[in-house]
PDB file of C-alpha atoms and ligand atoms in Angstrom:
ATOM      1  CA  MET A   1       7.643 -18.969  -2.782  1.00  0.00           C
ATOM      2  CA  VAL A   2       7.804 -16.711   0.300  1.00  0.00           C
ATOM      3  CA  PHE A   3      10.617 -14.828   2.048  1.00  0.00           C
ATOM      4  CA  LEU A   4      11.512 -15.344   5.696  1.00  0.00           C
ATOM      5  CA  ASN A   5      14.535 -13.714   7.337  1.00  0.00           C
ATOM      6  CA  GLY A   6      16.682 -13.640   4.208  1.00  0.00           C
ATOM      7  CA  LYS A   7      15.635 -17.029   2.826  1.00  0.00           C
ATOM      8  CA  PHE A   8      13.306 -17.869  -0.059  1.00  0.00           C
ATOM      9  CA  LEU A   9      11.155 -20.863   0.920  1.00  0.00           C
ATOM     10  CA  GLN A  10       7.994 -22.750   0.104  1.00  0.00           C
ATOM     11  CA  ILE A  11       5.243 -21.425   2.369  1.00  0.00           C
ATOM     12  CA  GLU A  12       4.949 -24.829   4.128  1.00  0.00           C
ATOM     13  CA  ASP A  13       8.603 -24.555   5.126  1.00  0.00           C
ATOM     14  CA  ALA A  14       8.378 -20.986   6.472  1.00  0.00           C
ATOM     15  CA  LYS A  15       8.187 -21.369  10.260  1.00  0.00           C
ATOM     16  CA  VAL A  16       8.183 -18.732  13.009  1.00  0.00           C
ATOM     17  CA  SER A  17       8.627 -19.280  16.744  1.00  0.00           C
ATOM     18  CA  VAL A  18       5.511 -19.118  18.936  1.00  0.00           C
ATOM     19  CA  LEU A  19       7.480 -16.602  21.010  1.00  0.00           C
ATOM     20  CA  ASP A  20       7.639 -14.178  18.092  1.00  0.00           C
ATOM     21  CA  ARG A  21       6.335 -10.840  19.403  1.00  0.00           C
ATOM     22  CA  GLY A  22       4.216 -10.531  16.292  1.00  0.00           C
ATOM     23  CA  PHE A  23       2.329 -13.648  17.419  1.00  0.00           C
ATOM     24  CA  ILE A  24       2.304 -12.820  21.143  1.00  0.00           C
ATOM     25  CA  PHE A  25       1.654  -9.042  21.078  1.00  0.00           C
ATOM     26  CA  GLY A  26       0.907  -8.051  17.467  1.00  0.00           C
ATOM     27  CA  ASP A  27       4.201  -6.165  17.885  1.00  0.00           C
ATOM     28  CA  GLY A  28       4.967  -5.538  14.240  1.00  0.00           C
ATOM     29  CA  VAL A  29       4.279  -3.393  11.193  1.00  0.00           C
ATOM     30  CA  TYR A  30       3.413  -4.278   7.620  1.00  0.00           C
ATOM     31  CA  GLU A  31       2.844  -3.108   4.057  1.00  0.00           C
ATOM     32  CA  VAL A  32       0.858  -4.276   1.044  1.00  0.00           C
ATOM     33  CA  ILE A  33       2.043  -3.236  -2.417  1.00  0.00           C
ATOM     34  CA  PRO A  34      -0.073  -3.749  -5.525  1.00  0.00           C
ATOM     35  CA  VAL A  35       1.880  -5.098  -8.489  1.00  0.00           C
ATOM     36  CA  TYR A  36       0.532  -4.745 -12.037  1.00  0.00           C
ATOM     37  CA  SER A  37       2.125  -6.855 -14.794  1.00  0.00           C
ATOM     38  CA  ARG A  38       5.043  -7.469 -12.384  1.00  0.00           C
ATOM     39  CA  VAL A  39       5.608  -3.722 -11.873  1.00  0.00           C
ATOM     40  CA  PRO A  40       5.190  -2.650  -8.227  1.00  0.00           C
ATOM     41  CA  PHE A  41       3.010   0.453  -7.913  1.00  0.00           C
ATOM     42  CA  ARG A  42       4.537   3.258  -5.799  1.00  0.00           C
ATOM     43  CA  LEU A  43       7.220   1.017  -4.342  1.00  0.00           C
ATOM     44  CA  ASP A  44       9.305   3.843  -2.873  1.00  0.00           C
ATOM     45  CA  GLU A  45       6.280   5.421  -1.209  1.00  0.00           C
ATOM     46  CA  HIS A  46       5.362   2.078   0.413  1.00  0.00           C
ATOM     47  CA  LEU A  47       8.963   1.614   1.563  1.00  0.00           C
ATOM     48  CA  ALA A  48       9.036   5.144   2.971  1.00  0.00           C
ATOM     49  CA  ARG A  49       5.836   4.399   4.931  1.00  0.00           C
ATOM     50  CA  LEU A  50       7.335   1.124   6.195  1.00  0.00           C
ATOM     51  CA  GLU A  51      10.464   2.981   7.343  1.00  0.00           C
ATOM     52  CA  ARG A  52       8.276   5.478   9.177  1.00  0.00           C
ATOM     53  CA  SER A  53       6.172   2.728  10.841  1.00  0.00           C
ATOM     54  CA  LEU A  54       9.394   1.009  11.971  1.00  0.00           C
ATOM     55  CA  SER A  55      10.853   4.205  13.332  1.00  0.00           C
ATOM     56  CA  GLU A  56       7.620   5.174  15.179  1.00  0.00           C
ATOM     57  CA  THR A  57       7.538   1.728  16.842  1.00  0.00           C
ATOM     58  CA  ALA A  58      11.318   1.592  17.475  1.00  0.00           C
ATOM     59  CA  ILE A  59      11.599  -1.693  15.581  1.00  0.00           C
ATOM     60  CA  ARG A  60      15.023  -1.979  13.958  1.00  0.00           C
ATOM     61  CA  ASN A  61      14.912  -1.825  10.175  1.00  0.00           C
ATOM     62  CA  PRO A  62      17.082  -4.771   9.162  1.00  0.00           C
ATOM     63  CA  TYR A  63      17.506  -3.775   5.501  1.00  0.00           C
ATOM     64  CA  SER A  64      18.533  -0.817   3.374  1.00  0.00           C
ATOM     65  CA  ARG A  65      16.080   0.578   0.810  1.00  0.00           C
ATOM     66  CA  ALA A  66      18.118  -1.191  -1.919  1.00  0.00           C
ATOM     67  CA  GLN A  67      17.886  -4.542  -0.099  1.00  0.00           C
ATOM     68  CA  TRP A  68      14.129  -4.172   0.396  1.00  0.00           C
ATOM     69  CA  ARG A  69      13.733  -3.457  -3.300  1.00  0.00           C
ATOM     70  CA  GLU A  70      15.823  -6.446  -4.278  1.00  0.00           C
ATOM     71  CA  PHE A  71      13.926  -8.873  -2.007  1.00  0.00           C
ATOM     72  CA  ILE A  72      10.556  -7.547  -3.161  1.00  0.00           C
ATOM     73  CA  PHE A  73      11.525  -7.971  -6.830  1.00  0.00           C
ATOM     74  CA  ARG A  74      12.710 -11.507  -6.136  1.00  0.00           C
ATOM     75  CA  VAL A  75       9.386 -12.371  -4.449  1.00  0.00           C
ATOM     76  CA  ILE A  76       7.501 -10.885  -7.427  1.00  0.00           C
ATOM     77  CA  ASP A  77       9.647 -12.791  -9.952  1.00  0.00           C
ATOM     78  CA  ALA A  78       9.085 -16.065  -8.088  1.00  0.00           C
ATOM     79  CA  GLN A  79       5.295 -16.008  -8.612  1.00  0.00           C
ATOM     80  CA  PRO A  80       3.580 -17.534 -11.657  1.00  0.00           C
ATOM     81  CA  PHE A  81       0.952 -14.719 -11.851  1.00  0.00           C
ATOM     82  CA  GLU A  82       1.376 -11.162 -13.207  1.00  0.00           C
ATOM     83  CA  ASP A  83      -0.828  -8.986 -10.973  1.00  0.00           C
ATOM     84  CA  GLN A  84       0.101  -9.394  -7.341  1.00  0.00           C
ATOM     85  CA  GLY A  85      -0.446  -8.067  -3.857  1.00  0.00           C
ATOM     86  CA  VAL A  86       2.906  -8.259  -2.090  1.00  0.00           C
ATOM     87  CA  TYR A  87       2.472  -8.424   1.683  1.00  0.00           C
ATOM     88  CA  PHE A  88       5.409  -7.967   4.029  1.00  0.00           C
ATOM     89  CA  GLN A  89       5.738  -7.555   7.738  1.00  0.00           C
ATOM     90  CA  VAL A  90       8.471  -6.890  10.256  1.00  0.00           C
ATOM     91  CA  THR A  91       8.008  -7.866  13.886  1.00  0.00           C
ATOM     92  CA  ARG A  92      10.223  -6.944  16.820  1.00  0.00           C
ATOM     93  CA  GLY A  93      11.484 -10.539  16.917  1.00  0.00           C
ATOM     94  CA  VAL A  94      11.529 -13.588  19.164  1.00  0.00           C
ATOM     95  CA  ALA A  95      11.973 -13.188  22.927  1.00  0.00           C
ATOM     96  CA  LYS A  96      10.706 -14.434  26.289  1.00  0.00           C
ATOM     97  CA  ARG A  97       7.256 -12.906  26.841  1.00  0.00           C
ATOM     98  CA  ASP A  98       7.608  -9.488  28.467  1.00  0.00           C
ATOM     99  CA  HIS A  99       5.920  -6.285  27.377  1.00  0.00           C
ATOM    100  CA  ALA A 100       9.099  -4.182  27.547  1.00  0.00           C
ATOM    101  CA  PHE A 101      11.355  -4.375  24.495  1.00  0.00           C
ATOM    102  CA  PRO A 102      13.902  -7.202  24.544  1.00  0.00           C
ATOM    103  CA  LYS A 103      17.549  -6.278  24.015  1.00  0.00           C
ATOM    104  CA  ASN A 104      19.633  -7.477  21.050  1.00  0.00           C
ATOM    105  CA  VAL A 105      16.786  -9.139  19.223  1.00  0.00           C
ATOM    106  CA  GLU A 106      16.662  -9.740  15.469  1.00  0.00           C
ATOM    107  CA  PRO A 107      13.496  -8.467  13.779  1.00  0.00           C
ATOM    108  CA  THR A 108      11.484 -11.143  11.945  1.00  0.00           C
ATOM    109  CA  VAL A 109      10.814 -10.321   8.281  1.00  0.00           C
ATOM    110  CA  PHE A 110       8.206 -12.188   6.276  1.00  0.00           C
ATOM    111  CA  MET A 111       7.024 -11.536   2.709  1.00  0.00           C
ATOM    112  CA  MET A 112       4.517 -13.293   0.506  1.00  0.00           C
ATOM    113  CA  SER A 113       2.657 -12.466  -2.658  1.00  0.00           C
ATOM    114  CA  ASN A 114      -0.888 -13.371  -3.647  1.00  0.00           C
ATOM    115  CA  PRO A 115      -2.835 -12.768  -6.849  1.00  0.00           C
ATOM    116  CA  LEU A 116      -4.158  -9.197  -6.823  1.00  0.00           C
ATOM    117  CA  VAL A 117      -7.927  -9.041  -6.863  1.00  0.00           C
ATOM    118  CA  ASN A 118      -9.227  -5.543  -7.697  1.00  0.00           C
ATOM    119  CA  PRO A 119     -12.988  -5.012  -7.804  1.00  0.00           C
ATOM    120  CA  PRO A 120     -14.181  -6.224 -11.237  1.00  0.00           C
ATOM    121  CA  ALA A 121     -15.384  -3.563 -13.713  1.00  0.00           C
ATOM    122  CA  GLU A 122     -19.088  -4.453 -13.348  1.00  0.00           C
ATOM    123  CA  GLN A 123     -18.854  -4.011  -9.581  1.00  0.00           C
ATOM    124  CA  VAL A 124     -17.043  -0.700 -10.010  1.00  0.00           C
ATOM    125  CA  GLN A 125     -19.900   0.485 -12.242  1.00  0.00           C
ATOM    126  CA  LYS A 126     -22.474  -0.491  -9.591  1.00  0.00           C
ATOM    127  CA  GLY A 127     -20.623   0.554  -6.427  1.00  0.00           C
ATOM    128  CA  GLY A 128     -21.091  -1.085  -3.050  1.00  0.00           C
ATOM    129  CA  SER A 129     -22.701  -0.664   0.332  1.00  0.00           C
ATOM    130  CA  ALA A 130     -21.178   0.187   3.695  1.00  0.00           C
ATOM    131  CA  VAL A 131     -22.216   0.396   7.310  1.00  0.00           C
ATOM    132  CA  SER A 132     -21.014   2.980   9.797  1.00  0.00           C
ATOM    133  CA  ALA A 133     -19.465   2.447  13.213  1.00  0.00           C
ATOM    134  CA  LYS A 134     -17.764   4.349  15.995  1.00  0.00           C
ATOM    135  CA  ASP A 135     -14.022   4.434  15.432  1.00  0.00           C
ATOM    136  CA  ASN A 136     -12.904   2.780  18.666  1.00  0.00           C
ATOM    137  CA  ARG A 137      -9.317   2.009  17.615  1.00  0.00           C
ATOM    138  CA  TRP A 138      -6.192   3.401  19.275  1.00  0.00           C
ATOM    139  CA  LEU A 139      -4.894   6.909  18.606  1.00  0.00           C
ATOM    140  CA  ARG A 140      -1.941   5.916  16.389  1.00  0.00           C
ATOM    141  CA  CYS A 141      -3.822   4.818  13.282  1.00  0.00           C
ATOM    142  CA  ASP A 142      -1.044   6.481  11.249  1.00  0.00           C
ATOM    143  CA  ILE A 143       1.190   3.482  12.060  1.00  0.00           C
ATOM    144  CA  LYS A 144       0.572   0.495   9.782  1.00  0.00           C
ATOM    145  CA  SER A 145       0.611  -1.963  12.652  1.00  0.00           C
ATOM    146  CA  THR A 146      -0.096  -5.692  12.462  1.00  0.00           C
ATOM    147  CA  SER A 147      -2.223  -5.239  15.638  1.00  0.00           C
ATOM    148  CA  LEU A 148      -5.393  -5.200  13.568  1.00  0.00           C
ATOM    149  CA  ILE A 149      -7.983  -6.621  15.949  1.00  0.00           C
ATOM    150  CA  GLY A 150      -9.792  -3.254  16.096  1.00  0.00           C
ATOM    151  CA  ASN A 151      -9.940  -3.091  12.289  1.00  0.00           C
ATOM    152  CA  CYS A 152     -11.002  -6.763  12.043  1.00  0.00           C
ATOM    153  CA  LEU A 153     -13.895  -6.294  14.504  1.00  0.00           C
ATOM    154  CA  LEU A 154     -15.051  -3.224  12.595  1.00  0.00           C
ATOM    155  CA  ARG A 155     -14.706  -4.829   9.151  1.00  0.00           C
ATOM    156  CA  GLN A 156     -16.775  -7.797  10.336  1.00  0.00           C
ATOM    157  CA  LEU A 157     -19.765  -5.471  10.940  1.00  0.00           C
ATOM    158  CA  SER A 158     -20.029  -4.730   7.209  1.00  0.00           C
ATOM    159  CA  ALA A 159     -18.930  -8.200   6.093  1.00  0.00           C
ATOM    160  CA  GLU A 160     -21.956  -9.630   7.901  1.00  0.00           C
ATOM    161  CA  THR A 161     -24.297  -7.525   5.741  1.00  0.00           C
ATOM    162  CA  GLY A 162     -22.391  -8.219   2.512  1.00  0.00           C
ATOM    163  CA  GLY A 163     -21.033  -4.676   2.602  1.00  0.00           C
ATOM    164  CA  ALA A 164     -17.788  -3.496   1.034  1.00  0.00           C
ATOM    165  CA  GLU A 165     -16.585  -1.482   4.030  1.00  0.00           C
ATOM    166  CA  THR A 166     -17.258  -0.092   7.507  1.00  0.00           C
ATOM    167  CA  ILE A 167     -16.993   3.697   7.554  1.00  0.00           C
ATOM    168  CA  LEU A 168     -15.717   5.092  10.831  1.00  0.00           C
ATOM    169  CA  PHE A 169     -16.592   8.205  12.818  1.00  0.00           C
ATOM    170  CA  ARG A 170     -14.789   9.515  15.860  1.00  0.00           C
ATOM    171  CA  ASP A 171     -16.806  12.056  17.863  1.00  0.00           C
ATOM    172  CA  GLY A 172     -19.051  12.630  14.839  1.00  0.00           C
ATOM    173  CA  ILE A 173     -16.124  13.236  12.456  1.00  0.00           C
ATOM    174  CA  LEU A 174     -15.177  10.933   9.555  1.00  0.00           C
ATOM    175  CA  THR A 175     -11.806   9.227  10.017  1.00  0.00           C
ATOM    176  CA  GLU A 176     -11.420   6.415   7.477  1.00  0.00           C
ATOM    177  CA  ALA A 177     -12.824   2.919   6.865  1.00  0.00           C
ATOM    178  CA  SER A 178     -11.715  -0.396   8.378  1.00  0.00           C
ATOM    179  CA  ALA A 179      -9.177  -1.039   5.588  1.00  0.00           C
ATOM    180  CA  SER A 180      -9.331   2.018   3.332  1.00  0.00           C
ATOM    181  CA  ASN A 181      -9.426   5.818   3.249  1.00  0.00           C
ATOM    182  CA  VAL A 182     -12.655   7.696   2.571  1.00  0.00           C
ATOM    183  CA  PHE A 183     -13.437  10.716   0.378  1.00  0.00           C
ATOM    184  CA  ILE A 184     -16.741  12.474  -0.154  1.00  0.00           C
ATOM    185  CA  VAL A 185     -17.914  14.731  -2.978  1.00  0.00           C
ATOM    186  CA  LYS A 186     -20.230  17.670  -2.363  1.00  0.00           C
ATOM    187  CA  ALA A 187     -21.240  20.197  -5.019  1.00  0.00           C
ATOM    188  CA  GLY A 188     -18.452  18.966  -7.318  1.00  0.00           C
ATOM    189  CA  ALA A 189     -15.618  19.262  -4.738  1.00  0.00           C
ATOM    190  CA  ILE A 190     -13.698  16.262  -3.405  1.00  0.00           C
ATOM    191  CA  ARG A 191     -13.392  16.517   0.392  1.00  0.00           C
ATOM    192  CA  CYS A 192     -10.565  14.675   2.140  1.00  0.00           C
ATOM    193  CA  PRO A 193     -10.156  14.042   5.862  1.00  0.00           C
ATOM    194  CA  PRO A 194      -6.731  15.508   6.717  1.00  0.00           C
ATOM    195  CA  LYS A 195      -3.799  13.245   7.509  1.00  0.00           C
ATOM    196  CA  GLY A 196      -2.896  12.936  11.172  1.00  0.00           C
ATOM    197  CA  ASN A 197      -2.739  10.344  13.918  1.00  0.00           C
ATOM    198  CA  LEU A 198      -6.327   9.178  13.356  1.00  0.00           C
ATOM    199  CA  ILE A 199      -5.963   7.788   9.834  1.00  0.00           C
ATOM    200  CA  LEU A 200      -3.479   5.746   7.853  1.00  0.00           C
ATOM    201  CA  PRO A 201      -1.662   7.928   5.312  1.00  0.00           C
ATOM    202  CA  GLY A 202      -2.842   5.870   2.346  1.00  0.00           C
ATOM    203  CA  ILE A 203      -0.604   5.569  -0.682  1.00  0.00           C
ATOM    204  CA  THR A 204      -3.765   5.439  -2.828  1.00  0.00           C
ATOM    205  CA  TYR A 205      -5.071   8.552  -0.999  1.00  0.00           C
ATOM    206  CA  ASP A 206      -1.961  10.391  -2.220  1.00  0.00           C
ATOM    207  CA  VAL A 207      -2.477   9.153  -5.785  1.00  0.00           C
ATOM    208  CA  VAL A 208      -6.102  10.371  -5.709  1.00  0.00           C
ATOM    209  CA  VAL A 209      -4.975  13.776  -4.412  1.00  0.00           C
ATOM    210  CA  GLU A 210      -2.227  14.044  -7.057  1.00  0.00           C
ATOM    211  CA  LEU A 211      -4.584  13.069  -9.872  1.00  0.00           C
ATOM    212  CA  ALA A 212      -7.227  15.545  -8.683  1.00  0.00           C
ATOM    213  CA  ARG A 213      -4.638  18.343  -8.563  1.00  0.00           C
ATOM    214  CA  ALA A 214      -3.140  17.456 -11.949  1.00  0.00           C
ATOM    215  CA  ASN A 215      -6.598  17.535 -13.516  1.00  0.00           C
ATOM    216  CA  ALA A 216      -7.899  20.692 -11.832  1.00  0.00           C
ATOM    217  CA  MET A 217     -10.577  18.809  -9.894  1.00  0.00           C
ATOM    218  CA  PRO A 218     -11.685  20.873  -6.854  1.00  0.00           C
ATOM    219  CA  LEU A 219     -10.184  19.444  -3.659  1.00  0.00           C
ATOM    220  CA  GLU A 220     -10.698  20.465  -0.030  1.00  0.00           C
ATOM    221  CA  PHE A 221      -8.962  19.151   3.086  1.00  0.00           C
ATOM    222  CA  GLY A 222     -10.688  19.378   6.446  1.00  0.00           C
ATOM    223  CA  ASP A 223     -12.927  17.644   8.934  1.00  0.00           C
ATOM    224  CA  VAL A 224     -15.968  15.974   7.397  1.00  0.00           C
ATOM    225  CA  THR A 225     -18.930  15.483   9.739  1.00  0.00           C
ATOM    226  CA  GLU A 226     -21.129  12.412   9.891  1.00  0.00           C
ATOM    227  CA  ALA A 227     -24.065  14.484   8.577  1.00  0.00           C
ATOM    228  CA  GLU A 228     -21.922  15.625   5.629  1.00  0.00           C
ATOM    229  CA  VAL A 229     -21.079  12.023   4.763  1.00  0.00           C
ATOM    230  CA  ARG A 230     -24.731  10.969   4.891  1.00  0.00           C
ATOM    231  CA  GLY A 231     -25.750  13.983   2.799  1.00  0.00           C
ATOM    232  CA  ALA A 232     -22.850  13.708   0.321  1.00  0.00           C
ATOM    233  CA  ASP A 233     -23.374  13.475  -3.439  1.00  0.00           C
ATOM    234  CA  GLU A 234     -20.703  10.755  -3.578  1.00  0.00           C
ATOM    235  CA  VAL A 235     -18.707   8.671  -1.113  1.00  0.00           C
ATOM    236  CA  TRP A 236     -15.595   6.740  -2.197  1.00  0.00           C
ATOM    237  CA  VAL A 237     -13.114   4.481  -0.491  1.00  0.00           C
ATOM    238  CA  SER A 238      -9.502   4.068  -1.621  1.00  0.00           C
ATOM    239  CA  SER A 239      -6.888   1.418  -0.963  1.00  0.00           C
ATOM    240  CA  SER A 240      -4.167  -0.524  -2.731  1.00  0.00           C
ATOM    241  CA  SER A 241      -6.524  -3.436  -3.391  1.00  0.00           C
ATOM    242  CA  LYS A 242      -9.827  -1.563  -3.912  1.00  0.00           C
ATOM    243  CA  GLU A 243      -8.146   1.265  -5.871  1.00  0.00           C
ATOM    244  CA  VAL A 244     -11.069   3.754  -5.849  1.00  0.00           C
ATOM    245  CA  PHE A 245     -14.502   2.345  -5.233  1.00  0.00           C
ATOM    246  CA  ALA A 246     -17.849   4.118  -4.814  1.00  0.00           C
ATOM    247  CA  ILE A 247     -20.071   3.557  -1.786  1.00  0.00           C
ATOM    248  CA  VAL A 248     -23.660   4.071  -2.902  1.00  0.00           C
ATOM    249  CA  GLU A 249     -25.490   2.958   0.229  1.00  0.00           C
ATOM    250  CA  LEU A 250     -24.656   3.656   3.873  1.00  0.00           C
ATOM    251  CA  ASP A 251     -26.573   1.945   6.684  1.00  0.00           C
ATOM    252  CA  GLY A 252     -29.311   0.987   4.202  1.00  0.00           C
ATOM    253  CA  ARG A 253     -29.792   4.570   2.969  1.00  0.00           C
ATOM    254  CA  THR A 254     -28.870   5.738  -0.511  1.00  0.00           C
ATOM    255  CA  ILE A 255     -25.909   8.072  -1.092  1.00  0.00           C
ATOM    256  CA  GLY A 256     -26.579  10.632  -3.841  1.00  0.00           C
ATOM    257  CA  ASP A 257     -28.660   8.957  -6.543  1.00  0.00           C
ATOM    258  CA  GLY A 258     -27.525   5.463  -5.575  1.00  0.00           C
ATOM    259  CA  ARG A 259     -25.001   5.103  -8.392  1.00  0.00           C
ATOM    260  CA  PRO A 260     -21.301   5.902  -8.693  1.00  0.00           C
ATOM    261  CA  GLY A 261     -21.246   9.632  -9.454  1.00  0.00           C
ATOM    262  CA  PRO A 262     -19.543  11.598 -12.235  1.00  0.00           C
ATOM    263  CA  VAL A 263     -16.598  12.749 -10.108  1.00  0.00           C
ATOM    264  CA  PHE A 264     -15.928   9.155  -9.058  1.00  0.00           C
ATOM    265  CA  LEU A 265     -16.140   7.897 -12.653  1.00  0.00           C
ATOM    266  CA  ARG A 266     -13.635  10.550 -13.756  1.00  0.00           C
ATOM    267  CA  MET A 267     -11.241   9.668 -10.926  1.00  0.00           C
ATOM    268  CA  TYR A 268     -11.577   5.951 -11.650  1.00  0.00           C
ATOM    269  CA  GLN A 269     -10.699   6.595 -15.299  1.00  0.00           C
ATOM    270  CA  LEU A 270      -7.716   8.785 -14.358  1.00  0.00           C
ATOM    271  CA  TYR A 271      -6.520   6.128 -11.921  1.00  0.00           C
ATOM    272  CA  GLN A 272      -6.659   3.397 -14.584  1.00  0.00           C
ATOM    273  CA  GLU A 273      -4.785   5.607 -17.067  1.00  0.00           C
ATOM    274  CA  PHE A 274      -2.160   6.440 -14.452  1.00  0.00           C
ATOM    275  CA  LYS A 275      -1.691   2.733 -13.668  1.00  0.00           C
ATOM    276  CA  GLN A 276      -1.168   1.968 -17.366  1.00  0.00           C
ATOM    277  CA  LYS A 277       1.430   4.745 -17.588  1.00  0.00           C
ATOM    278  CA  VAL A 278       3.300   3.381 -14.540  1.00  0.00           C
ATOM    279  CA  MET A 279       3.214  -0.142 -15.991  1.00  0.00           C
ATOM    280  CA  ARG A 280       4.589   0.991 -19.355  1.00  0.00           C
ATOM    281  CA  ALA A 281       7.374   2.952 -17.635  1.00  0.00           C
ATOM    282  CA  GLY A 282       8.150  -0.061 -15.392  1.00  0.00           C
ATOM    283  CA  ALA A 283       8.333  -2.409 -18.380  1.00  0.00           C
ATOM    284  CA  ARG A 284      10.661   0.075 -20.173  1.00  0.00           C
ATOM    285  CA  ASP A 285      12.955   0.262 -17.122  1.00  0.00           C
ATOM    286  CA  LYS A 286      13.080  -3.520 -16.925  1.00  0.00           C
ATOM    287  CA  ARG A 287      14.017  -3.789 -20.603  1.00  0.00           C
ATOM    288  CA  ARG A 288      16.724  -1.162 -20.101  1.00  0.00           C
ATOM    289  CA  GLU A 289      18.061  -3.065 -17.084  1.00  0.00           C
ATOM    290  CA  ALA A 290      18.080  -6.313 -19.057  1.00  0.00           C
ATOM    291  CA  LEU A 291      19.958  -4.651 -21.922  1.00  0.00           C
ATOM    292  CA  SER A 292      22.569  -3.151 -19.626  1.00  0.00           C
ATOM    293  CA  THR A 293      23.397  -6.412 -17.825  1.00  0.00           C
TER     294      THR A 293
HETATM  295  C1  PLP B 301      -7.014   1.357   7.933  1.00  0.00           C
HETATM  296  C2  PLP B 301      -6.554   1.614   6.533  1.00  0.00           C
HETATM  297  N1  PLP B 301      -6.692   2.833   6.014  1.00  0.00           N
HETATM  298  C3  PLP B 301      -6.313   3.115   4.751  1.00  0.00           C
HETATM  299  C4  PLP B 301      -5.760   2.131   3.932  1.00  0.00           C
HETATM  300  C5  PLP B 301      -5.360   2.465   2.514  1.00  0.00           C
HETATM  301  O1  PLP B 301      -3.969   2.497   2.373  1.00  0.00           O
HETATM  302  P1  PLP B 301      -3.260   2.232   0.967  1.00  0.00           P
HETATM  303  O2  PLP B 301      -3.896   3.162  -0.004  1.00  0.00           O
HETATM  304  O3  PLP B 301      -1.835   2.553   1.221  1.00  0.00           O
HETATM  305  O4  PLP B 301      -3.505   0.800   0.622  1.00  0.00           O
HETATM  306  C6  PLP B 301      -5.588   0.845   4.440  1.00  0.00           C
HETATM  307  C7  PLP B 301      -4.993  -0.200   3.591  1.00  0.00           C
HETATM  308  O5  PLP B 301      -4.827  -1.319   3.945  1.00  0.00           O
HETATM  309  C8  PLP B 301      -5.979   0.564   5.777  1.00  0.00           C
HETATM  310  O6  PLP B 301      -5.842  -0.662   6.306  1.00  0.00           O
END
């Protein structure tokens, strides 16, 4: 079951016009929310980022926060599987092809949910490889836009070598990866590229930062050079689907000792514990809701 413009439909019955500006121009924004045991993880933070992406692109937000929540819960409830990745996108709508914004157009809203596939434990214990590339995307990477051709071209570079990610540098400075944020560890400190227009403000990035702070793990924000990445003790990527994942080889050369490091393993553990806590709280809230209705 998927959602299209207020209706719940079978995916085969969900149809969008070929004149939709999402199809013609990639003129839309999107979100992906991980759902564990039917409890969405950081729902309000994802909705806040969606609202920001819509406002930065001047696409009308057709729903209130409460309506978004309700539709997302209905999509989750309609699936037969427990752990989900809920994808939703809003495009500017359907109009005669013209770059300038059409007037009085209804945004197109589509939502679907797929089984969530996090890296399996044995892969987390081993880590993965990555290749590097020049970050040649536009200068508004803070907007979660459906115009992802830049990211797709970059991701393909690592996919072709069986790698987990493509790590990106702009003018010799680390930005992020093709579909995740990047952290390094040097001498015990976690180093984070600062938020700004060159990276997506990852929801998982924020969780990592919060967990590091709550557990007194040294944390530094600031530019990270390409040489610092290559010489790091640890390199991690973070995203809603990868959670935190260690990169142990970059461009065929080993990072640190070639295994996920101690700081990563601690963060991974904290992340799993935090997830469990959120799930238990979500299940409690659901029970309370059920009792009060
Ligand atoms: C380019 C990019 N950076 C970072 C992220 C991580 O964001 P989040 O942690 O919100 O999934 C993503 C996720 O899809 C992404 O596409």
